[in-house]
Short mmCIF file of N, CA and C in Angstrom, two decimals:
data_model
loop_
_atom_site.label_atom_id
_atom_site.label_comp_id
_atom_site.label_asym_id
_atom_site.label_seq_id
_atom_site.Cartn_x
_atom_site.Cartn_y
_atom_site.Cartn_z
N ARG A 183 -38.85 -36.72 14.20
CA ARG A 183 -37.68 -35.85 14.29
C ARG A 183 -37.94 -34.53 13.59
N ARG A 184 -37.43 -33.51 14.19
CA ARG A 184 -37.57 -32.22 13.52
C ARG A 184 -36.42 -32.03 12.54
N PRO A 185 -36.61 -31.27 11.47
CA PRO A 185 -35.53 -31.08 10.48
C PRO A 185 -34.40 -30.24 11.06
N LYS A 186 -33.23 -30.37 10.45
CA LYS A 186 -32.07 -29.59 10.88
C LYS A 186 -32.31 -28.11 10.67
N LYS A 187 -31.76 -27.33 11.57
CA LYS A 187 -31.86 -25.88 11.42
C LYS A 187 -30.90 -25.42 10.34
N ALA A 188 -31.32 -24.46 9.57
CA ALA A 188 -30.43 -23.87 8.56
C ALA A 188 -29.48 -22.93 9.28
N GLY A 189 -28.27 -22.83 8.78
CA GLY A 189 -27.31 -21.94 9.42
C GLY A 189 -25.90 -22.43 9.22
N ASP A 190 -25.08 -22.18 10.21
CA ASP A 190 -23.67 -22.53 10.12
C ASP A 190 -23.46 -24.04 10.06
N PRO A 191 -22.49 -24.47 9.26
CA PRO A 191 -22.21 -25.91 9.23
C PRO A 191 -21.56 -26.36 10.53
N GLN A 192 -21.85 -27.60 10.87
CA GLN A 192 -21.27 -28.15 12.08
C GLN A 192 -19.86 -28.64 11.79
N ILE A 193 -19.11 -28.82 12.85
CA ILE A 193 -17.78 -29.39 12.73
C ILE A 193 -17.93 -30.81 12.22
N GLY A 194 -16.99 -31.27 11.39
CA GLY A 194 -17.09 -32.58 10.76
C GLY A 194 -17.27 -33.71 11.75
N ARG A 195 -18.05 -34.72 11.38
CA ARG A 195 -18.32 -35.85 12.25
C ARG A 195 -17.80 -37.11 11.57
N SER A 196 -17.05 -37.90 12.32
CA SER A 196 -16.54 -39.17 11.82
C SER A 196 -16.81 -40.25 12.86
N ARG A 197 -16.29 -41.43 12.64
CA ARG A 197 -16.52 -42.53 13.58
C ARG A 197 -15.92 -42.23 14.94
N GLY A 198 -14.87 -41.43 14.98
CA GLY A 198 -14.23 -41.11 16.24
C GLY A 198 -14.85 -39.94 16.96
N GLY A 199 -15.86 -39.32 16.38
CA GLY A 199 -16.48 -38.16 17.01
C GLY A 199 -16.32 -36.93 16.13
N LEU A 200 -16.31 -35.79 16.77
CA LEU A 200 -16.18 -34.54 16.02
C LEU A 200 -14.74 -34.35 15.57
N THR A 201 -14.53 -34.06 14.30
CA THR A 201 -13.18 -33.87 13.78
C THR A 201 -13.10 -32.59 12.98
N THR A 202 -12.00 -31.92 13.09
CA THR A 202 -11.70 -30.77 12.26
C THR A 202 -10.21 -30.79 11.98
N LYS A 203 -9.82 -30.00 11.01
CA LYS A 203 -8.41 -29.89 10.71
C LYS A 203 -8.10 -28.41 10.53
N LEU A 204 -7.10 -27.95 11.25
CA LEU A 204 -6.64 -26.57 11.11
C LEU A 204 -5.45 -26.56 10.17
N HIS A 205 -5.53 -25.72 9.15
CA HIS A 205 -4.42 -25.50 8.23
C HIS A 205 -3.90 -24.11 8.55
N VAL A 206 -2.64 -24.01 8.96
CA VAL A 206 -2.10 -22.73 9.44
C VAL A 206 -0.78 -22.44 8.76
N ALA A 207 -0.58 -21.18 8.40
CA ALA A 207 0.71 -20.69 7.92
C ALA A 207 1.26 -19.75 8.99
N VAL A 208 2.53 -19.93 9.33
CA VAL A 208 3.17 -19.06 10.32
C VAL A 208 4.35 -18.35 9.67
N ASP A 209 4.75 -17.22 10.27
CA ASP A 209 5.90 -16.49 9.76
C ASP A 209 7.18 -17.04 10.37
N SER A 210 8.28 -16.35 10.16
CA SER A 210 9.58 -16.85 10.63
C SER A 210 9.73 -16.78 12.15
N LEU A 211 8.81 -16.13 12.84
CA LEU A 211 8.84 -16.07 14.30
C LEU A 211 7.85 -17.03 14.95
N GLY A 212 7.08 -17.76 14.14
CA GLY A 212 6.09 -18.68 14.66
C GLY A 212 4.75 -18.05 14.93
N ASN A 213 4.53 -16.83 14.46
CA ASN A 213 3.25 -16.16 14.63
C ASN A 213 2.32 -16.54 13.48
N PRO A 214 1.05 -16.79 13.76
CA PRO A 214 0.14 -17.20 12.69
C PRO A 214 -0.12 -16.08 11.69
N VAL A 215 -0.15 -16.46 10.43
CA VAL A 215 -0.41 -15.50 9.35
C VAL A 215 -1.77 -15.78 8.72
N ARG A 216 -2.10 -17.05 8.52
CA ARG A 216 -3.37 -17.43 7.91
C ARG A 216 -3.84 -18.74 8.53
N VAL A 217 -5.15 -18.81 8.82
CA VAL A 217 -5.76 -20.00 9.42
C VAL A 217 -6.96 -20.40 8.57
N ILE A 218 -7.02 -21.69 8.21
CA ILE A 218 -8.15 -22.23 7.46
C ILE A 218 -8.65 -23.46 8.21
N LEU A 219 -9.95 -23.56 8.39
CA LEU A 219 -10.57 -24.69 9.08
C LEU A 219 -11.32 -25.55 8.07
N THR A 220 -11.06 -26.85 8.07
CA THR A 220 -11.77 -27.77 7.19
C THR A 220 -12.21 -28.99 7.99
N ALA A 221 -13.00 -29.83 7.36
CA ALA A 221 -13.40 -31.09 7.97
C ALA A 221 -12.18 -32.00 8.07
N GLY A 222 -12.23 -32.97 8.94
CA GLY A 222 -11.08 -33.83 9.21
C GLY A 222 -10.65 -34.68 8.05
N GLN A 223 -11.55 -35.00 7.12
CA GLN A 223 -11.19 -35.88 6.02
C GLN A 223 -10.58 -35.13 4.83
N ILE A 224 -10.49 -33.83 4.88
CA ILE A 224 -9.91 -33.03 3.80
C ILE A 224 -8.39 -33.13 3.87
N SER A 225 -7.75 -33.30 2.71
CA SER A 225 -6.29 -33.46 2.68
C SER A 225 -5.59 -32.12 2.89
N ASP A 226 -4.34 -32.19 3.32
CA ASP A 226 -3.55 -30.98 3.55
C ASP A 226 -3.25 -30.26 2.24
N ILE A 227 -2.92 -31.00 1.21
CA ILE A 227 -2.51 -30.38 -0.05
C ILE A 227 -3.65 -29.60 -0.71
N GLY A 228 -4.89 -29.94 -0.39
CA GLY A 228 -6.03 -29.22 -0.96
C GLY A 228 -6.10 -27.77 -0.52
N GLN A 229 -5.57 -27.45 0.65
CA GLN A 229 -5.62 -26.09 1.18
C GLN A 229 -4.28 -25.37 1.07
N ALA A 230 -3.28 -26.03 0.51
CA ALA A 230 -1.93 -25.46 0.48
C ALA A 230 -1.86 -24.17 -0.33
N GLY A 231 -2.50 -24.16 -1.48
CA GLY A 231 -2.46 -22.95 -2.32
C GLY A 231 -3.10 -21.76 -1.64
N ALA A 232 -4.20 -21.99 -0.94
CA ALA A 232 -4.88 -20.90 -0.24
C ALA A 232 -4.05 -20.39 0.94
N LEU A 233 -3.26 -21.25 1.55
CA LEU A 233 -2.44 -20.83 2.69
C LEU A 233 -1.34 -19.86 2.28
N ILE A 234 -0.72 -20.09 1.13
CA ILE A 234 0.43 -19.25 0.76
C ILE A 234 0.08 -18.15 -0.23
N LYS A 235 -1.19 -18.09 -0.65
CA LYS A 235 -1.59 -17.08 -1.63
C LYS A 235 -1.34 -15.67 -1.08
N ASP A 236 -0.65 -14.87 -1.87
CA ASP A 236 -0.34 -13.47 -1.54
C ASP A 236 0.47 -13.33 -0.26
N GLN A 237 1.29 -14.32 0.08
CA GLN A 237 2.17 -14.26 1.25
C GLN A 237 3.61 -14.23 0.75
N PRO A 238 4.24 -13.07 0.71
CA PRO A 238 5.62 -13.02 0.24
C PRO A 238 6.56 -13.71 1.24
N ALA A 239 7.37 -14.61 0.72
CA ALA A 239 8.31 -15.34 1.57
C ALA A 239 9.49 -15.79 0.74
N GLU A 240 10.65 -15.84 1.36
CA GLU A 240 11.84 -16.33 0.66
C GLU A 240 11.80 -17.85 0.57
N PHE A 241 11.35 -18.51 1.65
CA PHE A 241 11.27 -19.95 1.69
C PHE A 241 9.88 -20.37 2.17
N ILE A 242 9.36 -21.44 1.59
CA ILE A 242 8.14 -22.06 2.08
C ILE A 242 8.57 -23.43 2.62
N VAL A 243 8.43 -23.61 3.93
CA VAL A 243 8.85 -24.84 4.59
C VAL A 243 7.59 -25.62 4.95
N ALA A 244 7.54 -26.89 4.51
CA ALA A 244 6.38 -27.73 4.80
C ALA A 244 6.82 -29.18 4.93
N ASP A 245 5.93 -30.02 5.42
CA ASP A 245 6.28 -31.43 5.58
C ASP A 245 5.92 -32.22 4.32
N LYS A 246 6.11 -33.53 4.39
CA LYS A 246 5.93 -34.39 3.22
C LYS A 246 4.50 -34.41 2.69
N GLY A 247 3.55 -34.07 3.50
CA GLY A 247 2.16 -34.03 3.06
C GLY A 247 1.90 -32.99 1.99
N TYR A 248 2.78 -32.03 1.85
CA TYR A 248 2.63 -30.96 0.87
C TYR A 248 3.51 -31.17 -0.35
N ASP A 249 4.08 -32.36 -0.52
CA ASP A 249 4.97 -32.65 -1.63
C ASP A 249 4.16 -33.04 -2.87
N SER A 250 3.92 -32.07 -3.73
CA SER A 250 3.29 -32.33 -5.03
C SER A 250 3.90 -31.37 -6.04
N ASP A 251 3.99 -31.83 -7.27
CA ASP A 251 4.59 -31.01 -8.31
C ASP A 251 3.82 -29.72 -8.54
N ALA A 252 2.50 -29.79 -8.49
CA ALA A 252 1.68 -28.59 -8.72
C ALA A 252 1.92 -27.54 -7.63
N PHE A 253 2.01 -27.98 -6.38
CA PHE A 253 2.23 -27.03 -5.29
C PHE A 253 3.62 -26.42 -5.37
N ILE A 254 4.60 -27.21 -5.74
CA ILE A 254 5.96 -26.69 -5.85
C ILE A 254 6.06 -25.69 -7.01
N GLU A 255 5.32 -25.93 -8.08
CA GLU A 255 5.28 -24.96 -9.18
C GLU A 255 4.62 -23.66 -8.73
N THR A 256 3.59 -23.77 -7.89
CA THR A 256 2.93 -22.58 -7.35
C THR A 256 3.90 -21.77 -6.50
N ILE A 257 4.70 -22.46 -5.70
CA ILE A 257 5.67 -21.78 -4.84
C ILE A 257 6.72 -21.06 -5.68
N THR A 258 7.26 -21.72 -6.70
CA THR A 258 8.30 -21.10 -7.52
C THR A 258 7.72 -19.96 -8.36
N ALA A 259 6.47 -20.08 -8.80
CA ALA A 259 5.84 -18.99 -9.54
C ALA A 259 5.64 -17.77 -8.66
N GLN A 260 5.50 -17.98 -7.38
CA GLN A 260 5.33 -16.88 -6.42
C GLN A 260 6.66 -16.20 -6.12
N GLY A 261 7.78 -16.85 -6.50
CA GLY A 261 9.09 -16.27 -6.26
C GLY A 261 9.75 -16.78 -4.99
N SER A 262 9.24 -17.86 -4.44
CA SER A 262 9.79 -18.44 -3.22
C SER A 262 10.50 -19.75 -3.56
N GLN A 263 11.22 -20.25 -2.59
CA GLN A 263 11.90 -21.53 -2.75
C GLN A 263 11.21 -22.56 -1.86
N ALA A 264 10.89 -23.73 -2.43
CA ALA A 264 10.21 -24.78 -1.68
C ALA A 264 11.23 -25.60 -0.90
N VAL A 265 10.99 -25.74 0.41
CA VAL A 265 11.82 -26.58 1.26
C VAL A 265 10.89 -27.66 1.82
N ILE A 266 10.66 -28.67 0.99
CA ILE A 266 9.73 -29.75 1.31
C ILE A 266 10.43 -31.06 1.02
N PRO A 267 10.57 -31.94 2.00
CA PRO A 267 11.21 -33.24 1.73
C PRO A 267 10.35 -34.08 0.79
N PRO A 268 10.98 -34.85 -0.09
CA PRO A 268 10.20 -35.68 -1.01
C PRO A 268 9.58 -36.88 -0.30
N ARG A 269 8.42 -37.31 -0.80
CA ARG A 269 7.80 -38.52 -0.27
C ARG A 269 8.64 -39.73 -0.65
N ALA A 270 8.50 -40.80 0.09
CA ALA A 270 9.30 -42.00 -0.14
C ALA A 270 8.96 -42.68 -1.47
N ASN A 271 7.73 -42.52 -1.95
CA ASN A 271 7.33 -43.18 -3.18
C ASN A 271 7.55 -42.33 -4.43
N ARG A 272 8.24 -41.23 -4.31
CA ARG A 272 8.48 -40.35 -5.46
C ARG A 272 9.52 -41.00 -6.37
N LEU A 273 9.23 -41.02 -7.68
CA LEU A 273 10.14 -41.65 -8.64
C LEU A 273 11.43 -40.86 -8.82
N ASN A 274 11.32 -39.54 -8.90
CA ASN A 274 12.48 -38.65 -9.03
C ASN A 274 12.55 -37.75 -7.80
N PRO A 275 13.23 -38.20 -6.74
CA PRO A 275 13.27 -37.39 -5.51
C PRO A 275 13.97 -36.05 -5.74
N ARG A 276 13.37 -35.01 -5.16
CA ARG A 276 13.96 -33.68 -5.23
C ARG A 276 14.93 -33.51 -4.07
N THR A 277 15.81 -32.54 -4.22
CA THR A 277 16.68 -32.20 -3.10
C THR A 277 16.04 -31.04 -2.32
N PHE A 278 16.37 -30.95 -1.05
CA PHE A 278 15.87 -29.85 -0.23
C PHE A 278 16.93 -29.50 0.80
N ASP A 279 16.89 -28.29 1.29
CA ASP A 279 17.86 -27.80 2.26
C ASP A 279 17.48 -28.26 3.66
N ARG A 280 18.20 -29.23 4.19
CA ARG A 280 17.89 -29.77 5.51
C ARG A 280 18.09 -28.75 6.62
N HIS A 281 19.02 -27.82 6.43
CA HIS A 281 19.27 -26.80 7.46
C HIS A 281 18.06 -25.88 7.61
N ILE A 282 17.49 -25.45 6.50
CA ILE A 282 16.31 -24.58 6.56
C ILE A 282 15.09 -25.38 7.03
N TYR A 283 15.03 -26.66 6.67
CA TYR A 283 13.89 -27.50 7.06
C TYR A 283 13.78 -27.65 8.57
N LYS A 284 14.85 -27.44 9.30
CA LYS A 284 14.80 -27.52 10.76
C LYS A 284 13.88 -26.46 11.36
N ASP A 285 13.60 -25.40 10.61
CA ASP A 285 12.70 -24.36 11.11
C ASP A 285 11.23 -24.77 11.06
N ARG A 286 10.94 -25.95 10.55
CA ARG A 286 9.55 -26.41 10.50
C ARG A 286 8.98 -26.61 11.90
N ASN A 287 9.85 -26.70 12.89
CA ASN A 287 9.36 -26.88 14.26
C ASN A 287 8.57 -25.66 14.74
N LEU A 288 8.66 -24.53 14.05
CA LEU A 288 7.89 -23.34 14.44
C LEU A 288 6.39 -23.62 14.39
N ILE A 289 5.94 -24.36 13.38
CA ILE A 289 4.51 -24.65 13.29
C ILE A 289 4.10 -25.64 14.38
N GLU A 290 4.98 -26.58 14.70
CA GLU A 290 4.67 -27.53 15.77
C GLU A 290 4.59 -26.82 17.11
N ARG A 291 5.47 -25.87 17.35
CA ARG A 291 5.44 -25.10 18.60
C ARG A 291 4.20 -24.21 18.65
N PHE A 292 3.76 -23.69 17.49
CA PHE A 292 2.53 -22.90 17.45
C PHE A 292 1.34 -23.74 17.88
N PHE A 293 1.24 -24.96 17.34
CA PHE A 293 0.11 -25.81 17.71
C PHE A 293 0.16 -26.18 19.19
N CYS A 294 1.33 -26.37 19.74
CA CYS A 294 1.43 -26.64 21.18
C CYS A 294 0.94 -25.45 21.99
N ARG A 295 1.22 -24.24 21.52
CA ARG A 295 0.78 -23.05 22.24
C ARG A 295 -0.73 -22.89 22.22
N ILE A 296 -1.36 -23.13 21.06
CA ILE A 296 -2.81 -22.92 21.04
C ILE A 296 -3.55 -24.09 21.67
N LYS A 297 -2.93 -25.25 21.78
CA LYS A 297 -3.60 -26.37 22.45
C LYS A 297 -3.57 -26.22 23.96
N GLN A 298 -2.89 -25.20 24.47
CA GLN A 298 -2.98 -24.89 25.89
C GLN A 298 -4.37 -24.37 26.24
N PHE A 299 -5.08 -23.87 25.22
CA PHE A 299 -6.48 -23.47 25.40
C PHE A 299 -7.31 -24.75 25.32
N ARG A 300 -7.86 -25.17 26.42
CA ARG A 300 -8.56 -26.45 26.49
C ARG A 300 -9.72 -26.53 25.51
N ARG A 301 -10.33 -25.42 25.25
CA ARG A 301 -11.48 -25.39 24.34
C ARG A 301 -11.07 -25.76 22.92
N ILE A 302 -9.83 -25.44 22.54
CA ILE A 302 -9.33 -25.81 21.21
C ILE A 302 -8.90 -27.27 21.20
N ALA A 303 -8.20 -27.69 22.21
CA ALA A 303 -7.67 -29.06 22.24
C ALA A 303 -8.79 -30.10 22.27
N THR A 304 -9.88 -29.81 22.96
CA THR A 304 -10.97 -30.79 23.08
C THR A 304 -12.12 -30.52 22.14
N ARG A 305 -12.11 -29.41 21.43
CA ARG A 305 -13.12 -29.06 20.43
C ARG A 305 -14.54 -29.10 21.03
N TYR A 306 -14.74 -28.26 22.05
CA TYR A 306 -16.04 -28.20 22.70
C TYR A 306 -17.12 -27.63 21.78
N ASP A 307 -16.74 -26.74 20.88
CA ASP A 307 -17.73 -26.06 20.05
C ASP A 307 -18.35 -27.02 19.05
N LYS A 308 -19.63 -26.81 18.79
CA LYS A 308 -20.34 -27.67 17.85
C LYS A 308 -20.32 -27.07 16.45
N LEU A 309 -20.32 -25.76 16.37
CA LEU A 309 -20.34 -25.09 15.07
C LEU A 309 -18.93 -24.69 14.64
N ALA A 310 -18.68 -24.79 13.36
CA ALA A 310 -17.37 -24.47 12.82
C ALA A 310 -17.03 -22.99 13.02
N GLN A 311 -18.02 -22.13 12.88
CA GLN A 311 -17.77 -20.69 13.02
C GLN A 311 -17.34 -20.33 14.44
N SER A 312 -17.96 -20.90 15.43
CA SER A 312 -17.59 -20.57 16.82
C SER A 312 -16.22 -21.17 17.17
N PHE A 313 -15.91 -22.36 16.63
CA PHE A 313 -14.59 -22.95 16.88
C PHE A 313 -13.51 -22.10 16.23
N LEU A 314 -13.73 -21.69 14.98
CA LEU A 314 -12.74 -20.88 14.28
C LEU A 314 -12.57 -19.51 14.94
N SER A 315 -13.64 -18.94 15.46
CA SER A 315 -13.51 -17.64 16.12
C SER A 315 -12.66 -17.76 17.38
N PHE A 316 -12.79 -18.86 18.12
CA PHE A 316 -11.94 -19.02 19.30
C PHE A 316 -10.50 -19.31 18.90
N VAL A 317 -10.29 -20.00 17.78
CA VAL A 317 -8.92 -20.22 17.28
C VAL A 317 -8.29 -18.87 16.94
N HIS A 318 -9.06 -17.97 16.33
CA HIS A 318 -8.52 -16.64 16.03
C HIS A 318 -8.20 -15.87 17.31
N LEU A 319 -9.01 -16.04 18.33
CA LEU A 319 -8.73 -15.40 19.62
C LEU A 319 -7.43 -15.96 20.22
N ALA A 320 -7.23 -17.27 20.13
CA ALA A 320 -5.99 -17.87 20.62
C ALA A 320 -4.79 -17.39 19.81
N CYS A 321 -5.00 -17.19 18.51
CA CYS A 321 -3.91 -16.67 17.66
C CYS A 321 -3.53 -15.25 18.07
N ALA A 322 -4.53 -14.47 18.48
CA ALA A 322 -4.23 -13.12 18.96
C ALA A 322 -3.39 -13.17 20.23
N PHE A 323 -3.66 -14.11 21.12
CA PHE A 323 -2.84 -14.28 22.32
C PHE A 323 -1.40 -14.68 21.94
N VAL A 324 -1.27 -15.52 20.93
CA VAL A 324 0.07 -15.92 20.49
C VAL A 324 0.82 -14.72 19.95
N TRP A 325 0.14 -13.86 19.20
CA TRP A 325 0.77 -12.65 18.67
C TRP A 325 1.21 -11.72 19.80
N LEU A 326 0.41 -11.64 20.86
CA LEU A 326 0.73 -10.73 21.97
C LEU A 326 1.82 -11.26 22.88
N ALA A 327 1.96 -12.58 22.94
CA ALA A 327 2.95 -13.18 23.86
C ALA A 327 4.33 -13.16 23.30
#
């Protein structure tokens, strides 16, 4: 066997095949603001701070995967209000505004829009850089539409 070529890292590989995870922040209109690509086994909360860094917002709306005390402290230190439902195993459940939380569907609708690009939905690209560049191209189409 010949040795691996040096260069861009490949998209993560697991038992199910090639896996990646897109971490995306969208604005109040559902337009992408920041996109981060990681391997499939990386947790959501690990990229949460990088997603909201230097993004002024009145509310940060996220799902239960982002419910951690450290992340909520980061949000309040930034001057925003966290609208994140508490996990079921939390000893002291926090309250959250259910009316504002309904806007979380914006991120789900964004992912539905970019998965219309078959190349993103099926992850044809082998290298992470080429996959992320096409995701950015799809995000530009979302901004224009």
